[in-house]
PDB file of N, CA and C in Angstrom:
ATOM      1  N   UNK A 284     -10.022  19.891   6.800  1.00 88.00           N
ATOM      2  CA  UNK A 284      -9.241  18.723   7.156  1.00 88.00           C
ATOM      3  C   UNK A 284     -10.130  17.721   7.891  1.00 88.00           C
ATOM      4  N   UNK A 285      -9.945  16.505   7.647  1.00 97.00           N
ATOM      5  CA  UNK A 285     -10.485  15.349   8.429  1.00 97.00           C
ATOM      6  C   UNK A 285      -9.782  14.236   8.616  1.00 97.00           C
ATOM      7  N   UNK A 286      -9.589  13.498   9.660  1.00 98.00           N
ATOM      8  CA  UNK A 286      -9.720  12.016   9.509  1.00 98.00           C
ATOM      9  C   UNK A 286      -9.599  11.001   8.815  1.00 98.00           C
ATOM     10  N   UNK A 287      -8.674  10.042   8.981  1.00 98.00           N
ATOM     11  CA  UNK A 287      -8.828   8.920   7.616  1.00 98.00           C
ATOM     12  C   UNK A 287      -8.209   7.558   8.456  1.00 98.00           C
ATOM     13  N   UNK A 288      -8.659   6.733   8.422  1.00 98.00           N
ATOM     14  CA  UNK A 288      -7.954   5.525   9.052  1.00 98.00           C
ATOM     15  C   UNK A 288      -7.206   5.029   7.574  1.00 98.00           C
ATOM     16  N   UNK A 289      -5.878   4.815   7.948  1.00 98.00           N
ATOM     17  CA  UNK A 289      -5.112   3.771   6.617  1.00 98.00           C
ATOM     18  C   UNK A 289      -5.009   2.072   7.027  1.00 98.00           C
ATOM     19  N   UNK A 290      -5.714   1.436   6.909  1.00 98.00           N
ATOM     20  CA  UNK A 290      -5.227   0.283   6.935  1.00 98.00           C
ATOM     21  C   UNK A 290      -4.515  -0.630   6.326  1.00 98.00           C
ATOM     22  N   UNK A 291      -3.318  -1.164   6.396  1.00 98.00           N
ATOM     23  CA  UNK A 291      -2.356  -1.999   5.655  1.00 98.00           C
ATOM     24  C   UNK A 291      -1.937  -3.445   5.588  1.00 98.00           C
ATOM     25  N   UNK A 292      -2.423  -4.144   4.914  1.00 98.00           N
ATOM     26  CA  UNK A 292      -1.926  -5.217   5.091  1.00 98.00           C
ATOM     27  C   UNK A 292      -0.822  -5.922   4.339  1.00 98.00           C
ATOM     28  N   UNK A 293       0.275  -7.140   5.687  1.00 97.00           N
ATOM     29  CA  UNK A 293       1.422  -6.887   5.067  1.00 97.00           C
ATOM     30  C   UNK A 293       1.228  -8.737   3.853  1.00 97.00           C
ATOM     31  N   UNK A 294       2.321  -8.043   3.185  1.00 96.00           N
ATOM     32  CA  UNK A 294       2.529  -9.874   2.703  1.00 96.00           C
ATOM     33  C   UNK A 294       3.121 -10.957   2.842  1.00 96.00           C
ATOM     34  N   UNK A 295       2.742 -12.019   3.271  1.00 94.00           N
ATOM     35  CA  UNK A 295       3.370 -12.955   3.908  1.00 94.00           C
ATOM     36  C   UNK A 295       4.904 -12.942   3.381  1.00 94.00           C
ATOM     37  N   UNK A 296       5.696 -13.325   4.565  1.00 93.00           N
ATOM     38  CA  UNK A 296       7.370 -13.558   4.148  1.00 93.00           C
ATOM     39  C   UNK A 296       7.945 -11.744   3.940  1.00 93.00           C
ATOM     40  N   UNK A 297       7.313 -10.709   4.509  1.00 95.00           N
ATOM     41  CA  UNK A 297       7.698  -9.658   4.056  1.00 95.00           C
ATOM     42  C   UNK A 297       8.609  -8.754   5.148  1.00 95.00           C
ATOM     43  N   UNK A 298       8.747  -9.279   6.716  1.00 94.00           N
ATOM     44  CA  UNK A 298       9.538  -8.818   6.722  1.00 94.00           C
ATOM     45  C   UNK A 298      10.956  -7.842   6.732  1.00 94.00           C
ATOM     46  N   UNK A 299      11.834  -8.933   5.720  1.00 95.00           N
ATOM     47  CA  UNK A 299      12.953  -8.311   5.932  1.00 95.00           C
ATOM     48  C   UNK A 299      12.825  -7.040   4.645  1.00 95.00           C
ATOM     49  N   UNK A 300      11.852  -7.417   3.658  1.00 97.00           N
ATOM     50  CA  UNK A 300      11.605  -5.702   2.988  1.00 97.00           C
ATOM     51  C   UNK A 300      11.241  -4.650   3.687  1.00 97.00           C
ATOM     52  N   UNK A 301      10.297  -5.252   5.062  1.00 96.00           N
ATOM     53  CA  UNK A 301       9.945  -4.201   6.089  1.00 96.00           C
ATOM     54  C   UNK A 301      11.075  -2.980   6.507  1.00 96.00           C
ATOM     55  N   UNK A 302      11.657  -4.089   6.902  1.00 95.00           N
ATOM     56  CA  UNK A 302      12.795  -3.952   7.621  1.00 95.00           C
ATOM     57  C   UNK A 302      13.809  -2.718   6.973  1.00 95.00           C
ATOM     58  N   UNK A 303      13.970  -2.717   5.434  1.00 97.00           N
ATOM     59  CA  UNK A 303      14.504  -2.657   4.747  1.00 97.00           C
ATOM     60  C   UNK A 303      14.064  -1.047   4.381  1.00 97.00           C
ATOM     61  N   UNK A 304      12.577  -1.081   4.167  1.00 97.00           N
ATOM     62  CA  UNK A 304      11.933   0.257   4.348  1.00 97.00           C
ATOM     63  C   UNK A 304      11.770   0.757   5.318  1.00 97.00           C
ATOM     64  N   UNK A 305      11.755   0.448   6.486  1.00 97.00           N
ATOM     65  CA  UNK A 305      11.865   1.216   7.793  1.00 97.00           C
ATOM     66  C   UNK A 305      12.379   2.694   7.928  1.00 97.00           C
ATOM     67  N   UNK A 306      13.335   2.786   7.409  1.00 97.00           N
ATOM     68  CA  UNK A 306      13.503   4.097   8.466  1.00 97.00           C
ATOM     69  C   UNK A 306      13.072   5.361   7.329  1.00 97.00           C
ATOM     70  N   UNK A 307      12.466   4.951   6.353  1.00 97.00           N
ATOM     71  CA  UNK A 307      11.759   5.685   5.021  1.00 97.00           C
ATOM     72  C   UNK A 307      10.301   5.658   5.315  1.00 97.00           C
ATOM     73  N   UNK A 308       9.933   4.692   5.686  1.00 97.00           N
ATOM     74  CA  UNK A 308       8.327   5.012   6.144  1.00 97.00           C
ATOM     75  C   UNK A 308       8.340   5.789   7.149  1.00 97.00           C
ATOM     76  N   UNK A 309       9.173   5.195   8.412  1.00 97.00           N
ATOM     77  CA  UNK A 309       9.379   6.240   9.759  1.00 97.00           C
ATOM     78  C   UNK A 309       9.005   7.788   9.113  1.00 97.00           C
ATOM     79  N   UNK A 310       9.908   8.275   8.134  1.00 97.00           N
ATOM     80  CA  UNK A 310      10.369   9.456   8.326  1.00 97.00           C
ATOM     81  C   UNK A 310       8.985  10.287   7.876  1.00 97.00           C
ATOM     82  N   UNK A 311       8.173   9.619   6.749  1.00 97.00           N
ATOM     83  CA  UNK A 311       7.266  10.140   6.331  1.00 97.00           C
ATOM     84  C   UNK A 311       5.798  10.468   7.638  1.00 97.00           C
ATOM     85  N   UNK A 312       6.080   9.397   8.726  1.00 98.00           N
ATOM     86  CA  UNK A 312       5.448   9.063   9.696  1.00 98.00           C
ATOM     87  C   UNK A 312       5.477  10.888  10.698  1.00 98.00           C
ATOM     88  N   UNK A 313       6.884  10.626  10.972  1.00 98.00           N
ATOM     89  CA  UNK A 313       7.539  11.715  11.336  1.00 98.00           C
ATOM     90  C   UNK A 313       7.213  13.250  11.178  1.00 98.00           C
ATOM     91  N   UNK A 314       7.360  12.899   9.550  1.00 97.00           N
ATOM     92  CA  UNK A 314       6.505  14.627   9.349  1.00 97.00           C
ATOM     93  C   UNK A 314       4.984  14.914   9.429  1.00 97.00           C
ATOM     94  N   UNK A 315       4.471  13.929   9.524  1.00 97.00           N
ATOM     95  CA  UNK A 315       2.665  14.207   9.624  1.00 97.00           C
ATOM     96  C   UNK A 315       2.996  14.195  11.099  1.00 97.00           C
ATOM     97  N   UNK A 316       3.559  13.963  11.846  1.00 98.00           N
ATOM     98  CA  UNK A 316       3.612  14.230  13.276  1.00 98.00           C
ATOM     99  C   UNK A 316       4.137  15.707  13.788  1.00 98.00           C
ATOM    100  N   UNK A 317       5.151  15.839  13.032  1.00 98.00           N
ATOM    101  CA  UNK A 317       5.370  17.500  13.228  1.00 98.00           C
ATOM    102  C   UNK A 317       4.704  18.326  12.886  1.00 98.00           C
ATOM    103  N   UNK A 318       3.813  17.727  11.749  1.00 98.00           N
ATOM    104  CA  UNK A 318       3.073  19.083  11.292  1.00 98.00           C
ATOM    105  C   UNK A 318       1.805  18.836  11.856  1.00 98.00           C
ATOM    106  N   UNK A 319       1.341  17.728  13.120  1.00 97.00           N
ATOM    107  CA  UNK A 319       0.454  17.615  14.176  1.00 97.00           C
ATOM    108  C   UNK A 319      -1.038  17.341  13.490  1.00 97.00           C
ATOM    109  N   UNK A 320      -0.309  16.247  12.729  1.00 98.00           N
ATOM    110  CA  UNK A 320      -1.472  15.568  11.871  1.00 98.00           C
ATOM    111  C   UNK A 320      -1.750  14.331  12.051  1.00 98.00           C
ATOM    112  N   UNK A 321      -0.840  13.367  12.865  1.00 98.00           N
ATOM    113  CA  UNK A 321      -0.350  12.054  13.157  1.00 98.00           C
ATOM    114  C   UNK A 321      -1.608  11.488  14.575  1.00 98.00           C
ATOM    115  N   UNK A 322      -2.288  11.086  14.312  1.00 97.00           N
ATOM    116  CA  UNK A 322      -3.080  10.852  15.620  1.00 97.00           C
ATOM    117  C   UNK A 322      -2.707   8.853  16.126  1.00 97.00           C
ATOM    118  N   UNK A 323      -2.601   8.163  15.643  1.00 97.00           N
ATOM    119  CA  UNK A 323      -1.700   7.018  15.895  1.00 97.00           C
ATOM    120  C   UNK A 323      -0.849   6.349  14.900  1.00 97.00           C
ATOM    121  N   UNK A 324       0.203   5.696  14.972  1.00 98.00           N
ATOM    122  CA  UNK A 324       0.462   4.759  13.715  1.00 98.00           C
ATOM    123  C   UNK A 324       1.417   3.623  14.824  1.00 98.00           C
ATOM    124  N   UNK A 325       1.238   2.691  14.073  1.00 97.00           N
ATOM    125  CA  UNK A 325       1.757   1.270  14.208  1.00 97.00           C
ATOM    126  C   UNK A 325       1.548  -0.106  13.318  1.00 97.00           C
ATOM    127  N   UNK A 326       2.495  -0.853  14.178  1.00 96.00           N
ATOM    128  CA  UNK A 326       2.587  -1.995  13.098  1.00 96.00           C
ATOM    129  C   UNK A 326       1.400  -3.282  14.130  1.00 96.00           C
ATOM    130  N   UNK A 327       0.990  -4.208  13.356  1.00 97.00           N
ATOM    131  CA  UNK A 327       0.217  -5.205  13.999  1.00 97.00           C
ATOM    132  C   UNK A 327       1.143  -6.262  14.231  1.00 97.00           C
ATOM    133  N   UNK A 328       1.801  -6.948  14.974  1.00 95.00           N
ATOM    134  CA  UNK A 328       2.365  -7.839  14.914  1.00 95.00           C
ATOM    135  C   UNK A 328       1.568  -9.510  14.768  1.00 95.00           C
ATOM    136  N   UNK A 329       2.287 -10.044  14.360  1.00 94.00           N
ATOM    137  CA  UNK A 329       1.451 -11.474  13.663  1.00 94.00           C
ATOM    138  C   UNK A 329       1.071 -12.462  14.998  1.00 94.00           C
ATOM    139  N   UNK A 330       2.068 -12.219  15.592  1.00 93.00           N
ATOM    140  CA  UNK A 330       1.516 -13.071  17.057  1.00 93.00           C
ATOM    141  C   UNK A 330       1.809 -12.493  18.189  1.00 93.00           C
ATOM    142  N   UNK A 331       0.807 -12.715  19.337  1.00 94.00           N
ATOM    143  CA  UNK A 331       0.339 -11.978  20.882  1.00 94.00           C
ATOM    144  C   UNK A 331       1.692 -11.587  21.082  1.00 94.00           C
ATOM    145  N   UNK A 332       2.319 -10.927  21.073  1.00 92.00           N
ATOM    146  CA  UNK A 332       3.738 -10.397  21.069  1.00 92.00           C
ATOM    147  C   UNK A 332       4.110  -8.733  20.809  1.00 92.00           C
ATOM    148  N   UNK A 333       4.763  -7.580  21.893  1.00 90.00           N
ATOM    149  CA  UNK A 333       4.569  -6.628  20.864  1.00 90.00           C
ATOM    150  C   UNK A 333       5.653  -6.970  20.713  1.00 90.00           C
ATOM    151  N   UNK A 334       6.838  -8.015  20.648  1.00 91.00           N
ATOM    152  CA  UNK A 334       7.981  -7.919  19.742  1.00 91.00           C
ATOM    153  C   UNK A 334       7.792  -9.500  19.025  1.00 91.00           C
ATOM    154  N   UNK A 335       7.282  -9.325  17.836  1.00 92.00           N
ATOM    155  CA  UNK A 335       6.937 -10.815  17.484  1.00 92.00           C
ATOM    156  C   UNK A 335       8.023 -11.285  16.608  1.00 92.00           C
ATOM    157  N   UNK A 336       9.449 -11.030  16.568  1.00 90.00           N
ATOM    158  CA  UNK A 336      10.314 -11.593  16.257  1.00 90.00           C
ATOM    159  C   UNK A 336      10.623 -11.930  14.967  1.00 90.00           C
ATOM    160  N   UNK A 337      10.779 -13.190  14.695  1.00 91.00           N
ATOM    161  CA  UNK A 337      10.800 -13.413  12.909  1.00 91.00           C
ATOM    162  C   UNK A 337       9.296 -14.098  12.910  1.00 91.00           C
ATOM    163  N   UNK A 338       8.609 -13.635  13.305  1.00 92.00           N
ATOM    164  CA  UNK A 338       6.812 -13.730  13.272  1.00 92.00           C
ATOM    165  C   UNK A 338       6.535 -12.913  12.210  1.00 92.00           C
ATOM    166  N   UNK A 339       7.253 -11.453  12.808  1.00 92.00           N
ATOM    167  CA  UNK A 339       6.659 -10.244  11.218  1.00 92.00           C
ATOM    168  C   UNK A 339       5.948  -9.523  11.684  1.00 92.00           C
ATOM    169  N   UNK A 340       5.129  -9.298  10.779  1.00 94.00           N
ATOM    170  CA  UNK A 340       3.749  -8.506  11.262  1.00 94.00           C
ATOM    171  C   UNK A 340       2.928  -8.506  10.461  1.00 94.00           C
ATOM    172  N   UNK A 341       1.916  -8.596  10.758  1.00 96.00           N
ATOM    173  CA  UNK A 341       0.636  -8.576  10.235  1.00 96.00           C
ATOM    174  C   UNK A 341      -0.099  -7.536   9.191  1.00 96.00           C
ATOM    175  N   UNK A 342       0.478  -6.107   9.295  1.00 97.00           N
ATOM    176  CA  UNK A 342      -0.286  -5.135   8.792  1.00 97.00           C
ATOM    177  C   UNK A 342       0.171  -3.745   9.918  1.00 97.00           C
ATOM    178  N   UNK A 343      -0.405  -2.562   9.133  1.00 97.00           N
ATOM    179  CA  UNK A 343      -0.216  -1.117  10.139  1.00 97.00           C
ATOM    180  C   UNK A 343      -1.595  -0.609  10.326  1.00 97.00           C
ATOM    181  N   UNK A 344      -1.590   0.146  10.852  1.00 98.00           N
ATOM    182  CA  UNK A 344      -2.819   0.947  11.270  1.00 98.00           C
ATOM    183  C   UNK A 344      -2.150   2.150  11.343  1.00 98.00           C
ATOM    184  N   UNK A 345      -2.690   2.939  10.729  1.00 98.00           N
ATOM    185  CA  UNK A 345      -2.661   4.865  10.888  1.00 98.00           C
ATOM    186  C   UNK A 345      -3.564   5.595  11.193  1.00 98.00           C
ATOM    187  N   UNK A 346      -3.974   6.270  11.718  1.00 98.00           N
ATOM    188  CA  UNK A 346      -4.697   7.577  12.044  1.00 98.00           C
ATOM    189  C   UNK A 346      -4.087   9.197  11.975  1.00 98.00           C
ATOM    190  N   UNK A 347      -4.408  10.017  10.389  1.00 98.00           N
ATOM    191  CA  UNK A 347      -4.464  10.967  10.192  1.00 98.00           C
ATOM    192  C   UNK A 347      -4.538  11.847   9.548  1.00 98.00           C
ATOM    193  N   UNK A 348      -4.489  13.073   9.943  1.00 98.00           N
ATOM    194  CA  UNK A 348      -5.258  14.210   9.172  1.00 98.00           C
ATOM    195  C   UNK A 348      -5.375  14.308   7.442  1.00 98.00           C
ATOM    196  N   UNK A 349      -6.037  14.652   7.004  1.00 98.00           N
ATOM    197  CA  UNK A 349      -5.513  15.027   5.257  1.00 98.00           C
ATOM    198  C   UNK A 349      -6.465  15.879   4.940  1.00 98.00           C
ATOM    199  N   UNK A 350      -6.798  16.458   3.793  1.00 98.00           N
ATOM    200  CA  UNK A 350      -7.285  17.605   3.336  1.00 98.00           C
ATOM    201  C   UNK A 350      -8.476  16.758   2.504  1.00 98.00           C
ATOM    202  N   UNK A 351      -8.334  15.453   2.496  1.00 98.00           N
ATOM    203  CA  UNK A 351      -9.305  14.598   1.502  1.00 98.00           C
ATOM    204  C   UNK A 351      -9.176  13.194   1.335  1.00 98.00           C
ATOM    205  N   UNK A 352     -10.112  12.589   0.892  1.00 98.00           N
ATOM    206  CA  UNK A 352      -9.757  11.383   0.926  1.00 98.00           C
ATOM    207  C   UNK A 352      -8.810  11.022  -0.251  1.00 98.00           C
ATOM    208  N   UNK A 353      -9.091  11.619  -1.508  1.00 98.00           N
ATOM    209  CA  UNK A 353      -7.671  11.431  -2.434  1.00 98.00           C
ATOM    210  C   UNK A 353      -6.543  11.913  -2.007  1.00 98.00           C
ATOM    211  N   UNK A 354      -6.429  12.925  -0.931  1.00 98.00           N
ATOM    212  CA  UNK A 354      -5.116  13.298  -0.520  1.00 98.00           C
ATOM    213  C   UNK A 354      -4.656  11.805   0.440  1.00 98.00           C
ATOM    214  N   UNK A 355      -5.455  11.480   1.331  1.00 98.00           N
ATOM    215  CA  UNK A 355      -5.361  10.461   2.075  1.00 98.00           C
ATOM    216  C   UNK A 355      -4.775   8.812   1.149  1.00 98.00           C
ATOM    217  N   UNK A 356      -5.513   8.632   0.012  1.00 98.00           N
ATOM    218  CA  UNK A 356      -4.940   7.635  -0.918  1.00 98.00           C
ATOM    219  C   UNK A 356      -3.842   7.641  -1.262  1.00 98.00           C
ATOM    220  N   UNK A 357      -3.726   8.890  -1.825  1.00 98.00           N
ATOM    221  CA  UNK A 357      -2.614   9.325  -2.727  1.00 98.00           C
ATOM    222  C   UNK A 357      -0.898   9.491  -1.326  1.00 98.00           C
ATOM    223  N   UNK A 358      -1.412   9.655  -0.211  1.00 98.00           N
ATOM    224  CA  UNK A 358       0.053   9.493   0.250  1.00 98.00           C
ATOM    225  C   UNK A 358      -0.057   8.050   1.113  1.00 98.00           C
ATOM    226  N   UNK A 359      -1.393   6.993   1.311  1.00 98.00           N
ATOM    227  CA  UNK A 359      -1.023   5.968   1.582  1.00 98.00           C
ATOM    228  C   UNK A 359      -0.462   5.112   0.308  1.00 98.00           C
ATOM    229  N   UNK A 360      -0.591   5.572  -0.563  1.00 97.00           N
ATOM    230  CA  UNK A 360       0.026   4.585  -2.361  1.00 97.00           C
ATOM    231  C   UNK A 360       1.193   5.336  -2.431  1.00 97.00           C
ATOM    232  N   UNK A 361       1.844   6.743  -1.592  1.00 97.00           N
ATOM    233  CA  UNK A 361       3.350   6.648  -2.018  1.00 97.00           C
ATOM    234  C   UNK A 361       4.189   6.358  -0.663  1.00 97.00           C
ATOM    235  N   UNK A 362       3.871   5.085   0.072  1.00 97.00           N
ATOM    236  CA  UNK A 362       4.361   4.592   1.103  1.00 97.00           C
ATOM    237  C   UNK A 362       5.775   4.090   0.765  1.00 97.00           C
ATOM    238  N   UNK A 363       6.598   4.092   1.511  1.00 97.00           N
ATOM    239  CA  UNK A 363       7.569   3.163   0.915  1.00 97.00           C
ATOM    240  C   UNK A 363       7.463   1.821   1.018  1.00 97.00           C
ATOM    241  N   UNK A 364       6.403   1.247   1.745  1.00 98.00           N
ATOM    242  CA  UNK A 364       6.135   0.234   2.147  1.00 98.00           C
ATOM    243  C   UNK A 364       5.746  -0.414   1.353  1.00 98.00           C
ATOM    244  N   UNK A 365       4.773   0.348   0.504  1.00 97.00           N
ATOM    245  CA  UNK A 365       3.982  -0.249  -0.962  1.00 97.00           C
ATOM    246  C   UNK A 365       5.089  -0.374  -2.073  1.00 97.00           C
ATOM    247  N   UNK A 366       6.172   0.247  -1.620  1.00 96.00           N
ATOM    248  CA  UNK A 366       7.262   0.218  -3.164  1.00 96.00           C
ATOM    249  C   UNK A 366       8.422  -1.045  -2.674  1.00 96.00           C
ATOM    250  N   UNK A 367       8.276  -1.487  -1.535  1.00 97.00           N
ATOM    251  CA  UNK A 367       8.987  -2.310  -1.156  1.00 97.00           C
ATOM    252  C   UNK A 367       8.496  -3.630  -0.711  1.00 97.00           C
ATOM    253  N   UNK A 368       7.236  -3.995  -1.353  1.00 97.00           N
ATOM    254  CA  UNK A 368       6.207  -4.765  -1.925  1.00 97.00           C
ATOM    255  C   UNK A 368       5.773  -5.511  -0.145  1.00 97.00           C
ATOM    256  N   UNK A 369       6.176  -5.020   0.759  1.00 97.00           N
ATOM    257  CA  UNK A 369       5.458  -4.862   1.937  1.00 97.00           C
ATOM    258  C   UNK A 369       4.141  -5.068   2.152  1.00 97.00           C
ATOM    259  N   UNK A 370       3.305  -3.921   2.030  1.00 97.00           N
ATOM    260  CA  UNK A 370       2.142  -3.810   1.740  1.00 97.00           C
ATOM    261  C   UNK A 370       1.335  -4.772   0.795  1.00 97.00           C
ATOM    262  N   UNK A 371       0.465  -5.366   0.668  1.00 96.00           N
ATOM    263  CA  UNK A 371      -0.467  -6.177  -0.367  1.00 96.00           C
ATOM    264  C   UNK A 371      -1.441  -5.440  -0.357  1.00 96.00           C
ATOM    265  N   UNK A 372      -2.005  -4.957   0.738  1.00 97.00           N
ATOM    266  CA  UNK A 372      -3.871  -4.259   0.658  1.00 97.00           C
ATOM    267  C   UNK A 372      -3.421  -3.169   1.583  1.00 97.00           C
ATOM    268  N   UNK A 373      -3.874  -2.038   1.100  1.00 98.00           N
ATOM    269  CA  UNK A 373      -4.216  -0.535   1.425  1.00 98.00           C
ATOM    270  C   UNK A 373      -5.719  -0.450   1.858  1.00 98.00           C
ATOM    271  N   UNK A 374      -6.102   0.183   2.674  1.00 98.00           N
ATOM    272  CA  UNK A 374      -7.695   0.345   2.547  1.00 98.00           C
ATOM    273  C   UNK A 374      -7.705   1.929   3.698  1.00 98.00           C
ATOM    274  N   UNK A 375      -7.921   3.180   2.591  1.00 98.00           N
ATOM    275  CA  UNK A 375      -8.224   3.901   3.144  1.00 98.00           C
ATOM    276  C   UNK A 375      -9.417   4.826   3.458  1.00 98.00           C
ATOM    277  N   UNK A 376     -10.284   5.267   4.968  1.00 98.00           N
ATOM    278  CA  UNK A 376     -11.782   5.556   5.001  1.00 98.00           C
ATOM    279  C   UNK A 376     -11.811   6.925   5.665  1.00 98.00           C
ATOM    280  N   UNK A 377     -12.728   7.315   5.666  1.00 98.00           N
ATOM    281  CA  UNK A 377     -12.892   9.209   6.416  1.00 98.00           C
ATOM    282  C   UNK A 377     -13.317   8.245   8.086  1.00 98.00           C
ATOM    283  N   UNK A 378     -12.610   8.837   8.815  1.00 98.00           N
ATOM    284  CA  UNK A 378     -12.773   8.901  10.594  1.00 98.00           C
ATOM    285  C   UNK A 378     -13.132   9.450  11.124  1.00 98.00           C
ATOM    286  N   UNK A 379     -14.023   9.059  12.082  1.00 97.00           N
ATOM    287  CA  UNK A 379     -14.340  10.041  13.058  1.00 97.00           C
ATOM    288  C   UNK A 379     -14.341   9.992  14.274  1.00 97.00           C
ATOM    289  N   UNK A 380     -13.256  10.660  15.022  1.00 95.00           N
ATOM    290  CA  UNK A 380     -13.093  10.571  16.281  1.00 95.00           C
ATOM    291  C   UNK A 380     -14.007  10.818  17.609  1.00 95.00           C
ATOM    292  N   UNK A 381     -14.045   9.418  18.160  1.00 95.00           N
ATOM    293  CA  UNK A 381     -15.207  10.220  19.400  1.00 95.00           C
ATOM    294  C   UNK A 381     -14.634   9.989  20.472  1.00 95.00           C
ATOM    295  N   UNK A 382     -13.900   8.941  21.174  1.00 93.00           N
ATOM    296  CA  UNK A 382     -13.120   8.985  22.003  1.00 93.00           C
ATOM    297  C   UNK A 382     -11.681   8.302  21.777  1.00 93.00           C
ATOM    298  N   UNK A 383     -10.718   8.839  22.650  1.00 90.00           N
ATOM    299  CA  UNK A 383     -11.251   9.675  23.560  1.00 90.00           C
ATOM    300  C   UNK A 383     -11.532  11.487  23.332  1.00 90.00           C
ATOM    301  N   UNK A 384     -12.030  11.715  23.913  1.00 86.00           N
ATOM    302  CA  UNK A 384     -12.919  13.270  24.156  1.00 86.00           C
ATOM    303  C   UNK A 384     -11.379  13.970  23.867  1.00 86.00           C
TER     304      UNK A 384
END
């Protein structure tokens, strides 16, 4: 097992599809956390705000575990986020944690 940063970026005007996929991405979020694989996830918000309103957001950031980097692709491309045309750019890399310790 290793490491993978997912980076996501969202598409402009997207929103209320966010919104819409929410509690379906959550959940997937959820189980890489129970099964203590989840090392951060969040959303970027579009402006200095962590509640940026009908601003949106910018994109997510993830940090975690997978067995590979095609395992790592293959469950950032079955996001619901990506099926709820959310997402525009995926970009996923092998990580390596140095701090914190």
């Amino acid at each position: 097992m290793m490491l993978y940063v997912i980076n996501a970026e969202d598409a402009p005007n997207s929103l209320e599809n966010r919104l819409a996929a929410r509690s379906a991405h959550l959940e997937r979020l959820n189980t890489l956390q129970n099964d203590g694989r989840l090392i951060l996830a969040g959303p970027c918000p579009s402006v200095d705000s962590p509640d940026p309103g009908p601003s949106g957001f910018s994109g997510s950031l993830i940090v975690a575990e997978f067995e590979s980097l095609p395992a790592a692709r293959a469950w950032a491309e079955a996001d619901p986020y990506v099926a709820a045309g959310v997402y525009v750019r995926v970009t996923v890399k092998p990580f390596k944690k140095v701090f914190p310790a």
